[in-house]
Coordinates of C-alpha atoms and ligand atoms in Angstrom, one line a residue:
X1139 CA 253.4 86.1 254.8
X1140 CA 253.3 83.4 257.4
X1141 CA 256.1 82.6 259.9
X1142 CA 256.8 78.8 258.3
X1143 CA 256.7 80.8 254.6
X1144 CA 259.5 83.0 256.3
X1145 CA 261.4 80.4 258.3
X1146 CA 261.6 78.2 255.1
X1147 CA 262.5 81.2 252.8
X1148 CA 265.0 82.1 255.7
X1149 CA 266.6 78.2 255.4
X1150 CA 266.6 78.1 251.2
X1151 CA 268.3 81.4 251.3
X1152 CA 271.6 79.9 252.1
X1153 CA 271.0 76.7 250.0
X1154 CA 270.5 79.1 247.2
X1155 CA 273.6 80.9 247.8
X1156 CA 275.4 77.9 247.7
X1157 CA 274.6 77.1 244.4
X1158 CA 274.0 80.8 243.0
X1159 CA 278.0 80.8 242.0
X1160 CA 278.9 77.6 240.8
X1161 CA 277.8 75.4 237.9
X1162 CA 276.5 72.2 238.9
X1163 CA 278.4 69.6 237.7
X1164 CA 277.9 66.1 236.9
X1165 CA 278.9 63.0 239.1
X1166 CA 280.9 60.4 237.5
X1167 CA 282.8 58.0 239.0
X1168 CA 282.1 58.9 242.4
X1169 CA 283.1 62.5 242.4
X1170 CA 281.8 65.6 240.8
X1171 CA 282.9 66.6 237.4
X1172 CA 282.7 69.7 235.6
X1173 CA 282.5 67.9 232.2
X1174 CA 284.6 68.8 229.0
X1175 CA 283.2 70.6 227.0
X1176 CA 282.5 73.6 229.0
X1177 CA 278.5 73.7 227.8
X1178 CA 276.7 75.0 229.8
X1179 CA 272.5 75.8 230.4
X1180 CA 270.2 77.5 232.6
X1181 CA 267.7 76.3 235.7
X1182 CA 264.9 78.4 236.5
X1183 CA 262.7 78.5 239.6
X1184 CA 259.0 78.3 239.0
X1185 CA 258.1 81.2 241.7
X1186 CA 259.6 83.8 239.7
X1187 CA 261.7 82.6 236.7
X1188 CA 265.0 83.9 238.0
X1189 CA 268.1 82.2 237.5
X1190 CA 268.6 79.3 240.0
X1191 CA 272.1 78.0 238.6
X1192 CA 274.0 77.1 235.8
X1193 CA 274.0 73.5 235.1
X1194 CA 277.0 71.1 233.1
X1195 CA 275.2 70.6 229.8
X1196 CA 276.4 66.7 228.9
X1197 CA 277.3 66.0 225.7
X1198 CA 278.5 62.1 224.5
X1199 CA 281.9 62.4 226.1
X1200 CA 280.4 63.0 229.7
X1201 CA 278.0 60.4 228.6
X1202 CA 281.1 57.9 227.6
X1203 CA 283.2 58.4 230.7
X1204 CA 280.0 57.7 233.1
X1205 CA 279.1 55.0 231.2
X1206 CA 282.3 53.4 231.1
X1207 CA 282.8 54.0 235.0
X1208 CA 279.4 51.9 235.7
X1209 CA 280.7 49.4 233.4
X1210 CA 284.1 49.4 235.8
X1211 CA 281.6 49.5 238.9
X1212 CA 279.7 46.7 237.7
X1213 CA 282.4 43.9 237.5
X1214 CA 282.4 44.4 241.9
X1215 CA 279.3 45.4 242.5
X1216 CA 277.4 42.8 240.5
X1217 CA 279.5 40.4 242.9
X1218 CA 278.5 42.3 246.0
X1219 CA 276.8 40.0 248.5
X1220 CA 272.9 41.0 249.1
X1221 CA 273.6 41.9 252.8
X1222 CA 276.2 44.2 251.5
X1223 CA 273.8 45.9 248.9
X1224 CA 270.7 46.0 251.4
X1225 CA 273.1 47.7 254.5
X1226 CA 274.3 50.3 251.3
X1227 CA 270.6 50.4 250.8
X1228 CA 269.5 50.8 253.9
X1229 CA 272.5 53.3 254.8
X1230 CA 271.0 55.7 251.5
X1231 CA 267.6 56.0 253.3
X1232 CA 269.0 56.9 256.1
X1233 CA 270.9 59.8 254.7
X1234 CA 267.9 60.5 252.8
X1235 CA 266.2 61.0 255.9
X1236 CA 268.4 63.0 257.9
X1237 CA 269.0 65.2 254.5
X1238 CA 265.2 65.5 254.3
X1239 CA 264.1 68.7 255.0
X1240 CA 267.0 69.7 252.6
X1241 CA 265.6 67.6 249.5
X1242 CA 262.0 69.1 249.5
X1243 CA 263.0 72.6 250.1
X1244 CA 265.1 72.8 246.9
X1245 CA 262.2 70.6 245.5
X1246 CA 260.2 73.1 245.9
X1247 CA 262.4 76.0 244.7
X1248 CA 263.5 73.8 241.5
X1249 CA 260.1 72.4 240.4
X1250 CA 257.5 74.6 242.1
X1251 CA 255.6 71.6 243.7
X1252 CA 254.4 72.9 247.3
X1253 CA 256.1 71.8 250.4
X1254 CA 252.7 69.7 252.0
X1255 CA 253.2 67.2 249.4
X1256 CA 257.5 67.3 248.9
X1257 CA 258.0 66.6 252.6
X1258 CA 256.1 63.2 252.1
X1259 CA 258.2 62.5 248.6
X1260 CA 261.4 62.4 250.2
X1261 CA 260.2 60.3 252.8
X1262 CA 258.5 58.3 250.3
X1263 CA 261.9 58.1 248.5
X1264 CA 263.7 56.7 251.5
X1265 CA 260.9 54.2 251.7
X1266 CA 261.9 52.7 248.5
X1267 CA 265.7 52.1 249.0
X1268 CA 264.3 50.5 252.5
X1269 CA 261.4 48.5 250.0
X1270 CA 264.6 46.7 247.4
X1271 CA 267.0 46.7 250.1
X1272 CA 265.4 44.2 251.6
X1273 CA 264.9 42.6 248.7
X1274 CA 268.4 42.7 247.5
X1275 CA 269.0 39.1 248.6
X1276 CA 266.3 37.5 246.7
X1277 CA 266.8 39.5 243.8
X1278 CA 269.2 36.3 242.0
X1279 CA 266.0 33.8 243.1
X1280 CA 264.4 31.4 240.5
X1281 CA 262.4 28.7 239.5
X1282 CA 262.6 25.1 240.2
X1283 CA 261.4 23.1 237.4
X1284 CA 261.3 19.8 237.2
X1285 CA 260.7 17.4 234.1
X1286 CA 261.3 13.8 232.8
X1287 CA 264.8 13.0 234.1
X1288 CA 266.3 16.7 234.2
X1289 CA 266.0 19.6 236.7
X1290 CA 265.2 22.6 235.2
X1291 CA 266.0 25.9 236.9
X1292 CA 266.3 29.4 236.7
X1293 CA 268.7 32.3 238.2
X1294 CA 269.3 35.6 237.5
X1295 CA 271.7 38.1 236.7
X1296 CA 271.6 41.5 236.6
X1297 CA 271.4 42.9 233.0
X1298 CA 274.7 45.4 233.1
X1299 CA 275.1 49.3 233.7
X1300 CA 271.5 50.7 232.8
X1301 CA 270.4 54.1 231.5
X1302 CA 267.5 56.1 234.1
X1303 CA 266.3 59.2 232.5
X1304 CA 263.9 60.9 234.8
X1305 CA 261.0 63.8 234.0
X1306 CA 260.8 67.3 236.1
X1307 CA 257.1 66.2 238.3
X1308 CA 258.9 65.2 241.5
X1309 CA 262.4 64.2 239.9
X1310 CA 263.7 63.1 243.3
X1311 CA 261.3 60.3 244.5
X1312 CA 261.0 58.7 240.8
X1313 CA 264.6 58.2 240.5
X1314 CA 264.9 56.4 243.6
X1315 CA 261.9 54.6 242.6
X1316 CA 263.9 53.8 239.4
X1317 CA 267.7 53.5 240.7
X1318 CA 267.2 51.8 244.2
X1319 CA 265.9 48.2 242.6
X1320 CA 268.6 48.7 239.6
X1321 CA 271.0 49.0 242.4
X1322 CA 269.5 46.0 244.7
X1323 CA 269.7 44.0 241.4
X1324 CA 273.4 44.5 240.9
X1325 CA 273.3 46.6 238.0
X1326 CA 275.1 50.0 238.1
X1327 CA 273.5 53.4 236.8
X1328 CA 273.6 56.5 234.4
X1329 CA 271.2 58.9 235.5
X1330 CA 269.9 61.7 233.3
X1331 CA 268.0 63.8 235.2
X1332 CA 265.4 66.0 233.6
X1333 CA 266.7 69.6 232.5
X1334 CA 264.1 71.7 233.7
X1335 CA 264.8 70.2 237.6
X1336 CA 268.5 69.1 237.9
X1337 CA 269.0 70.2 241.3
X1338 CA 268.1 67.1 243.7
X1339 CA 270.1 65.0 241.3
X1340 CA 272.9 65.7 242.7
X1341 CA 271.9 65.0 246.8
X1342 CA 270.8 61.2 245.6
X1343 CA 274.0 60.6 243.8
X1344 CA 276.2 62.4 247.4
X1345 CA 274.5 60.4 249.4
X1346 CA 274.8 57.4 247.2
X1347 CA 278.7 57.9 247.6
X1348 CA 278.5 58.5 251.6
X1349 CA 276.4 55.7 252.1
X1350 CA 279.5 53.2 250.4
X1351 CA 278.0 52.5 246.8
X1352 CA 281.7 51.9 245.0
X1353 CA 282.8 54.5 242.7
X1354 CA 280.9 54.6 239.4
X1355 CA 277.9 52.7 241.0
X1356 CA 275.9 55.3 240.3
X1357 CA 276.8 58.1 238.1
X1358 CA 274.7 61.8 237.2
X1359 CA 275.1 63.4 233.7
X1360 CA 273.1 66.8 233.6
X1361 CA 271.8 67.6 230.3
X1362 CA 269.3 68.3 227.2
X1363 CA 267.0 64.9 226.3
X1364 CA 268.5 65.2 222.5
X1365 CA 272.2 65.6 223.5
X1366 CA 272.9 63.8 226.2
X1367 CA 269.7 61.5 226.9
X1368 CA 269.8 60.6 223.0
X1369 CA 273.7 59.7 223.6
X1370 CA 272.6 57.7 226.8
X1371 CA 269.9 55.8 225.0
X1372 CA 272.3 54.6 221.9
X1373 CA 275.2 54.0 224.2
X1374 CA 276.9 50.5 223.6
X1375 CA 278.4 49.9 226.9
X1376 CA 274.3 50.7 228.6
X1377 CA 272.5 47.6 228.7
X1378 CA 268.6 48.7 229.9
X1379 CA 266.8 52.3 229.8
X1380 CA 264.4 52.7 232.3
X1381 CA 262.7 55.9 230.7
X1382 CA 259.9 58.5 233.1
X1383 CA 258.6 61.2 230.3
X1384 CA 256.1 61.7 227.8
X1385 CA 254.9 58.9 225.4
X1386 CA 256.1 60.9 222.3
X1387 CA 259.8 60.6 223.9
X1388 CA 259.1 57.0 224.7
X1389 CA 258.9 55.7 221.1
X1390 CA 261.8 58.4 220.1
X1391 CA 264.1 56.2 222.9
X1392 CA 262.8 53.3 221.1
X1393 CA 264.2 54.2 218.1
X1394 CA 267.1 55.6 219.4
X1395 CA 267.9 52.2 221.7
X1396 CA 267.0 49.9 218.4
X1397 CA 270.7 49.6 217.2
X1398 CA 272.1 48.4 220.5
X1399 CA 269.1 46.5 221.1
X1400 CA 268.3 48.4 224.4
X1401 CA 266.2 46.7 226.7
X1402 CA 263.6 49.7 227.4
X1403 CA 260.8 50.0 230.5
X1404 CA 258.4 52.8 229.8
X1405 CA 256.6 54.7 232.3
X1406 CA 255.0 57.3 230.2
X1407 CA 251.5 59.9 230.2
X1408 CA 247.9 59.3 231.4
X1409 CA 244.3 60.8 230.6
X1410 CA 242.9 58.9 233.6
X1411 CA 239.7 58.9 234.0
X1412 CA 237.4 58.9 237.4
X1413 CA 233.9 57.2 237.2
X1414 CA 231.5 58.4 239.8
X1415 CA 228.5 56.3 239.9
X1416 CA 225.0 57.4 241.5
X1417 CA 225.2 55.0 244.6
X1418 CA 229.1 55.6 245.2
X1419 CA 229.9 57.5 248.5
X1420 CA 229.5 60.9 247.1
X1421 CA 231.6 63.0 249.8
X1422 CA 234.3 60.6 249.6
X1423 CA 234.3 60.3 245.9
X1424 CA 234.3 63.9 246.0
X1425 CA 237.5 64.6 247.7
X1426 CA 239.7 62.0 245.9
X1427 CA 238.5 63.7 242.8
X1428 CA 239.8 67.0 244.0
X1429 CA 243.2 65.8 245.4
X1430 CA 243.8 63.3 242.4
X1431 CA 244.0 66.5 239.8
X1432 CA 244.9 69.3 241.4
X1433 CA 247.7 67.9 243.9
X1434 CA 251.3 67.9 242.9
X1435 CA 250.2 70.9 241.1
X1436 CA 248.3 68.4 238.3
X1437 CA 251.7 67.4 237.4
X1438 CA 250.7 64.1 238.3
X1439 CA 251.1 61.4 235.2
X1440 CA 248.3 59.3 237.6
X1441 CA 246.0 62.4 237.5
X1442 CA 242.2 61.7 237.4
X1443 CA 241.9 64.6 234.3
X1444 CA 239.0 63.6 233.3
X1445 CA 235.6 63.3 235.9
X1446 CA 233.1 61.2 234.6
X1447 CA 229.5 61.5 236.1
X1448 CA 226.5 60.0 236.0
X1449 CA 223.5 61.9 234.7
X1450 CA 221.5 61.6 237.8
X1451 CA 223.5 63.1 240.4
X1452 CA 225.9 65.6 237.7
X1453 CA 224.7 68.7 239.0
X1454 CA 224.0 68.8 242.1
X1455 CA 227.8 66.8 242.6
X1456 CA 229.8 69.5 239.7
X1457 CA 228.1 72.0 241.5
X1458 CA 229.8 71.1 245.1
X1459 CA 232.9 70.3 243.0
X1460 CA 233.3 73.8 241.2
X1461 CA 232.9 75.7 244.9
X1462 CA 235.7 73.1 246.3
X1463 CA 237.7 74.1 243.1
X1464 CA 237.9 77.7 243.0
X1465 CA 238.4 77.8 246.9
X1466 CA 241.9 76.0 245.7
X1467 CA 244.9 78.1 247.3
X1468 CA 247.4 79.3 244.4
X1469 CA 250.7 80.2 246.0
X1470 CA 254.6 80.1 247.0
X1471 CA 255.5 76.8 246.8
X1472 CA 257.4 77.2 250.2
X1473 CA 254.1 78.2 251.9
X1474 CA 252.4 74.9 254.1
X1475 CA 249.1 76.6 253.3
X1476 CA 249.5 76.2 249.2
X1477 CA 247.6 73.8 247.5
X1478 CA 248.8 75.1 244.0
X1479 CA 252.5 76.0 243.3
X1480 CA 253.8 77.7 240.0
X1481 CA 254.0 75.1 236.8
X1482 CA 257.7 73.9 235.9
X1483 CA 258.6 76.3 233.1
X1484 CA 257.3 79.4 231.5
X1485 CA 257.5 76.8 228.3
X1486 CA 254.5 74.4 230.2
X1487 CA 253.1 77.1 231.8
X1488 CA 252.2 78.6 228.4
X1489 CA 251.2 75.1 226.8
X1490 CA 248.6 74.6 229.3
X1491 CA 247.3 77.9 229.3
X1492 CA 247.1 77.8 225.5
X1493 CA 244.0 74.5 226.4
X1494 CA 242.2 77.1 228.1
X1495 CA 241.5 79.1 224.8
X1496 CA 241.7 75.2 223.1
X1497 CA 238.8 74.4 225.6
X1498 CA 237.2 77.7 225.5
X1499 CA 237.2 77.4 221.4
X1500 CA 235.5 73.6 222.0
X1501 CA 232.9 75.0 223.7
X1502 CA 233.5 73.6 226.8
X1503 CA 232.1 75.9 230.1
X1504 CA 234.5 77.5 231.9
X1505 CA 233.4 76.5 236.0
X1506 CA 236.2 77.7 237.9
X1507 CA 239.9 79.1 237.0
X1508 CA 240.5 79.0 233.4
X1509 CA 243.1 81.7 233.5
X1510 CA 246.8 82.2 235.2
X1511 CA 246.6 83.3 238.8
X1512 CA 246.1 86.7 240.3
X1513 CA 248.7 85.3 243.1
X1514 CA 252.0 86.6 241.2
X1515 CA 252.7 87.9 237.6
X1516 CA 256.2 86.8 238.1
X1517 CA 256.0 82.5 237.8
X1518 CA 254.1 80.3 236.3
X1519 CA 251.1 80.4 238.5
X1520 CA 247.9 79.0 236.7
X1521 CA 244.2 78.4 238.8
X1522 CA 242.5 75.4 239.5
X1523 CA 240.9 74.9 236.7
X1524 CA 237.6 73.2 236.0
X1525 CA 235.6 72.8 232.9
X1526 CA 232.2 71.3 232.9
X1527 CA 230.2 70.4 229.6
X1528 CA 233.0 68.3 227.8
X1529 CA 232.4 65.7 225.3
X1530 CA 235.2 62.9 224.7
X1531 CA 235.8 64.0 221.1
X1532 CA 237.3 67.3 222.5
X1533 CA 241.2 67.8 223.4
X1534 CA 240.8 68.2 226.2
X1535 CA 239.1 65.1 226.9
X1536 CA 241.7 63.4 224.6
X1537 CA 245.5 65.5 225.2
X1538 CA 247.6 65.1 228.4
X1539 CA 247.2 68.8 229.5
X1540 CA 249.8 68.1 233.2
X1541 CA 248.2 70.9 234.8
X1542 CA 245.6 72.0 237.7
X1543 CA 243.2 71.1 234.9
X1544 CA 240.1 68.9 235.2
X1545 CA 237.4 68.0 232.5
X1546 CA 233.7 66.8 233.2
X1547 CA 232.0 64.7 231.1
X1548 CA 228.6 63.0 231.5
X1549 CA 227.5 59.6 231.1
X1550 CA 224.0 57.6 231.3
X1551 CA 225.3 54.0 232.6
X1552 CA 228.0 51.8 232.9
X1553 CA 228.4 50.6 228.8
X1554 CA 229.3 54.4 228.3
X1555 CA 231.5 55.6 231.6
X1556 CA 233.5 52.6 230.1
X1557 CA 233.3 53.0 226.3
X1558 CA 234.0 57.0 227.4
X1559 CA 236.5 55.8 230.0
X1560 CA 238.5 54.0 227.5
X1561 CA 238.0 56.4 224.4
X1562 CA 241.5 58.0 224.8
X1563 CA 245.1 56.7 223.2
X1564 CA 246.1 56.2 227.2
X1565 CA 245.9 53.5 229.7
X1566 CA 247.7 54.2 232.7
X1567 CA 245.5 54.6 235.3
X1568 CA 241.2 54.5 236.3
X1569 CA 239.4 55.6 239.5
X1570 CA 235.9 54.1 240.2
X1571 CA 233.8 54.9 243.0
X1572 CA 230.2 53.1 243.9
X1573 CA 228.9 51.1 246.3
X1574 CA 228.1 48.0 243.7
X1575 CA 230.4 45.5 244.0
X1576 CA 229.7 43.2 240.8
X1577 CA 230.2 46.7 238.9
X1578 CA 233.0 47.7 240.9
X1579 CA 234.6 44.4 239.5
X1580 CA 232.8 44.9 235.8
X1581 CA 234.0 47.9 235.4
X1582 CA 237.4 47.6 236.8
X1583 CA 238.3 44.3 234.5
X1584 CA 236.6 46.3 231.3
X1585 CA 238.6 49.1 231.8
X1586 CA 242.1 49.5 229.5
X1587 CA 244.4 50.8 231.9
X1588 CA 247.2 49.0 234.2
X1589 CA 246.0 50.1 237.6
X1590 CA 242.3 50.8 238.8
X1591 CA 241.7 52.0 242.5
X1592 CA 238.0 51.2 243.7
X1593 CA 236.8 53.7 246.1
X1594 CA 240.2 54.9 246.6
X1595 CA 242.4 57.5 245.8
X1596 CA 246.0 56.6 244.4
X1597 CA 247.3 55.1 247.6
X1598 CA 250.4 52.9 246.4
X1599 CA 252.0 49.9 248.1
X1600 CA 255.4 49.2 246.8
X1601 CA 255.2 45.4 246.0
X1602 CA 252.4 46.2 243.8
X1603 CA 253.0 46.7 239.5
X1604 CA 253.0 50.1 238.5
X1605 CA 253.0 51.1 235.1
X1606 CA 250.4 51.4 232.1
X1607 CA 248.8 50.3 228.7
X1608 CA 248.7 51.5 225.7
X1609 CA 250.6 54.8 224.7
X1610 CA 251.2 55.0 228.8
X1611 CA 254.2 52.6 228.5
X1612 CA 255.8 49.2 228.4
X1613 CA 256.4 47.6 231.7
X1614 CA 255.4 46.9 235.2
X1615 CA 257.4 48.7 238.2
X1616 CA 257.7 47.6 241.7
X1617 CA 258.8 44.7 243.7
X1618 CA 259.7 41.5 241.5
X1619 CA 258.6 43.3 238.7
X1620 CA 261.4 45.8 239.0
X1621 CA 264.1 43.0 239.0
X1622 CA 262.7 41.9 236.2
X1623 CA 263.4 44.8 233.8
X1624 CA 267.0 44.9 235.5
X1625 CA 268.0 40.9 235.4
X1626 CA 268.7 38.4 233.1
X1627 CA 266.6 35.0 234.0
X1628 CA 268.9 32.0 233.3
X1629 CA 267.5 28.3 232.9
X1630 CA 269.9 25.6 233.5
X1631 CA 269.2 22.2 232.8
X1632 CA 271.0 19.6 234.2
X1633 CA 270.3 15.8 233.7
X1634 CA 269.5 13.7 236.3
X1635 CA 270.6 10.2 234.6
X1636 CA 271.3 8.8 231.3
X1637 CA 268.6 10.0 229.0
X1638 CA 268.4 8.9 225.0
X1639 CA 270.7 10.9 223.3
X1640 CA 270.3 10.7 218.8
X1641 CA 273.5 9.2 218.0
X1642 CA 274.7 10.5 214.3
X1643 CA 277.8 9.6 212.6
X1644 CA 278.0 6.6 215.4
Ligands
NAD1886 P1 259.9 64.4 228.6 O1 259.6 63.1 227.8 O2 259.9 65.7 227.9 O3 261.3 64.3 229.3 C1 261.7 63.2 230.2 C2 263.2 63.0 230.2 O4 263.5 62.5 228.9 C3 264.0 64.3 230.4 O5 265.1 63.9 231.2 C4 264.5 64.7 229.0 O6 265.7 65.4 229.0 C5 264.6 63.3 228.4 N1 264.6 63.3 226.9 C6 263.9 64.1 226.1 N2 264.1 63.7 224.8 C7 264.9 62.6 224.8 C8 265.5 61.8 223.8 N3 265.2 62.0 222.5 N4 266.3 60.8 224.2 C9 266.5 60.6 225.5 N5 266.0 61.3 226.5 C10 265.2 62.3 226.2 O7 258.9 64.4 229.8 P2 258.7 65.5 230.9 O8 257.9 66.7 230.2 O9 260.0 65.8 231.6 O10 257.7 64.8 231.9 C11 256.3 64.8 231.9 C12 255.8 63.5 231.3 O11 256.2 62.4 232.1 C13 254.3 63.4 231.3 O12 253.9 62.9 230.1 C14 254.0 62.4 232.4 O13 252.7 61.8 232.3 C15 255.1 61.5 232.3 N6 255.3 60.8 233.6 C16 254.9 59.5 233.7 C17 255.0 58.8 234.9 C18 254.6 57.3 234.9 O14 255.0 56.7 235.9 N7 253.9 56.8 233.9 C19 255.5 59.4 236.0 C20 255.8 60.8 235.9 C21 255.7 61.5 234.7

């Protein structure tokens, strides 16, 4: 065991103690509440399944009463000036940061994700309460539109108290990423945090108090997706529901949201594809590959999954991919020198081990991993996994597998990297690396997906849209874009002299 594994076990200890005894409760209303009905489930940590904590199971009475305090909170705080929202803003990045080390060690503990990458997610989550604070004065901005002897032009509003239901792959930096702009808008929020990973939940909506949000600004209801995320999503009083999960869950919220007419914005899974051309810079293209599928522990909805590679240089570059591979480093999430942490659940953990006998049973080659990890029989540890030989008609080539798993498949020239690129029900995301710039371009505007990075891993700037095609959801994220799921745009029209009006019954 290292000395950082041991200091950081040594600082967790306590923070696990602190939460071994109690149940943790919701947070409506700007305090902690036990809930009603006395419900309650279990949360597991990755490294060895052992019993974290019990966590308030929400039912549609917790539901109700948070959603009936954001509809209280949102009479003042839709009337809030900007400056007052961007320096409450500002403030909850602040006491993100200083709570930092905090946040990514119970990440770590709640979700198994390893502590290189959760150090830079709660920064990261900072960084987008900084991004719409700053934004939270233009947020009401519109158009000016002029015509034939009227002004047209637009404001707007923000939509009401919205519903954020978040997954388990690094819970705390995608709610921020969902409730800081809903907050800079002027809405107020119900957040249902994923069940599998409640813990952080709880820190964001604390902080969210501390930092001067008013009471009911931003409430937490713990709880199953079909009790109290299905109550969420039909709620009268909940205007919006920004939704992070699967896509199958996506069109279920769409149902569920259809009576109330819920505004919905969908962020949901990817089969993302990675296109390595002959000329591209081949060492480069090499690493992003490897970091783009087997960081965050492949529980990565932007995941290159599948490798595509031209014919001419396939060997010779699977070959230096499957050594990188199997020198991966399975181990305690806690541990700087981990590459690979345990999967979320025993439940996922045995769902992607069952694609290794799916690929296995395809005929697919087995190049590296393929099995769980000698680390610990205790968690969910799986190897890097690689398999070479894959044809697109395969599952694997086809299924969102959210795991340390990555599928090669061969192409002869660009018509089939993108015929094969886009032969899959997803469209979130594509990677393309070579040193042609007209096919750079080709290839990026013929792909189906809402976000290609040329010669580039993921790297994400905030003002850019984020979100997908297809089955990978409904709706762009980040900078205007975000305002735009959470506000209302109003057109007035006002004339600007006499102008014929039809006189009837004159
Ligand atoms: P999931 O759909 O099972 O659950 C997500 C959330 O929805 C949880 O909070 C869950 O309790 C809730 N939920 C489940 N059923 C519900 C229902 N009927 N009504 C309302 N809420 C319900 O997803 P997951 O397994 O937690 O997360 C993994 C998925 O998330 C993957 O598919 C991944 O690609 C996707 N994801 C997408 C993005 C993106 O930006 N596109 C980012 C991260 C994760």
């Amino acid at each position: 065991m290292t000395d950082i594994l041991n200091d950081h076990l040594k600082k967790v200890a306590p923070l696990r103690e602190r939460i071994r005894g109690d149940t943790l409760p919701h947070f409506i209303g700007g305090e902690p509440d036990p809930g009603s009905s006395g419900l309650t489930f279990e949360n597991l940590s990755p490294v060895d399944n052992s019993k974290l904590c019990d966590v308030a199971r929400g039912q549609a009475a917790e539901i109700g009463k948070a959603a009936s305090a954001a509809e209280a909170a949102f009479a003042d705080w839709r009337r809030a000036s900007g400056k007052t929202r961007r320096q409450i803003l500002h403030r909850i990045a602040d006491l993100i940061l200083s709570r930092r080390e905090e946040i990514a060690l119970l990440e770590c503990l709640d979700t198994g994700q390893t502590i290189r990458f959760m150090k830079a997610a709660a920064e990261r989550s900072a960084e987008n309460y900084r991004f719409f604070a700053d934004r939270a004065s233009e947020a009401a901005d519109g158009l000016a539109l002029p015509a034939e002897a009227h002004l047209n032009y637009t404001t707007r509003l923000p939509i009401g108290p919205v519903g954020v239901i978040t997954p388990w792959n690094t819970p705390f930096m995608l709610s921020t990423w969902k409730i800081a702009p809903a907050l800079a808008a002027g809405c107020t929020v119900v957040h249902k945090p994923a069940e599998w990973s409640p813990l952080t939940a709880m820190i964001l909506a604390e902080i969210g108090q501390e930092a001067g949000l008013p009471a009911g600004a931003h409430n937490l209801v713990h709880g199953l997706g079909e009790e109290a995320g299905v109550a969420l999503t039909e709620h009268e009083a909940i205007k919006a529901i920004a939704f992070v999960g699967e896509s199958a869950t996506g069109s279920k919220i769409m149902a569920q949201g259809a009576p109330t007419l819920k505004r919905v914005h969908f962020e949901l899974g990817g089969k993302n594809p990675v296109i390595v051309f002959e000329d591209a810079d081949l060492d480069r293209a090499l690493d992003a590959a490897v970091f783009m599928i087997y960081s965050l522990n492949g529980e990565r909805c932007t995941s290159s999954s599948r490798l595509l590679v031209q014919r001419g240089i396939h060997d010779d570059f699977v070959e230096r991919l499957a050594a990188r591979v199997r020198n991966i480093r399975v181990g305690h999430p806690l541990d700087p020198r981990t590459e690979i942490g345990p999967l979320i659940h025993p439940a996922h953990f045995e769902k992607v081990l069952g694609y290794m006998d799916v690929a296995k049973a395809e005929g697919a080659t087995v190049a590296a991993g393929g099995a769980r990890s000698a680390y610990s029989g205790d968690g969910n540890f799986v190897s890097a996994t690689l398999f070479t030989g894959v044809r697109t008609d395969m599952r694997i080539a086809q299924e969102e597998i959210f795991g340390p798993v990555l599928s090669v498949i061969p192409f002869e020239d660009e018509e089939e990297a993108v015929r094969i690129g886009n032969d899959v029900r997803y469209g979130l995301a594509g990677y393309l690396w070579t040193r042609d710039v007209a096919r750079a371009h080709r290839v990026a505007q013929a792909l189906d997906a809402g976000m290609i990075w040329i010669n580039s891993q993921n790297v994400r700037h905030l003002p850019s849209p984020f979100g997908g095609t297809k089955a990978s959801g409904i709706g762009r994220d980040g900078g205007d874009y975000s305002f735009d799921f959470y506000m209302e745009t109003k057109n007035i029209c006002v004339a600007l002299g006499d102008h014929g009006i039809p006189r009837l019954g004159a």
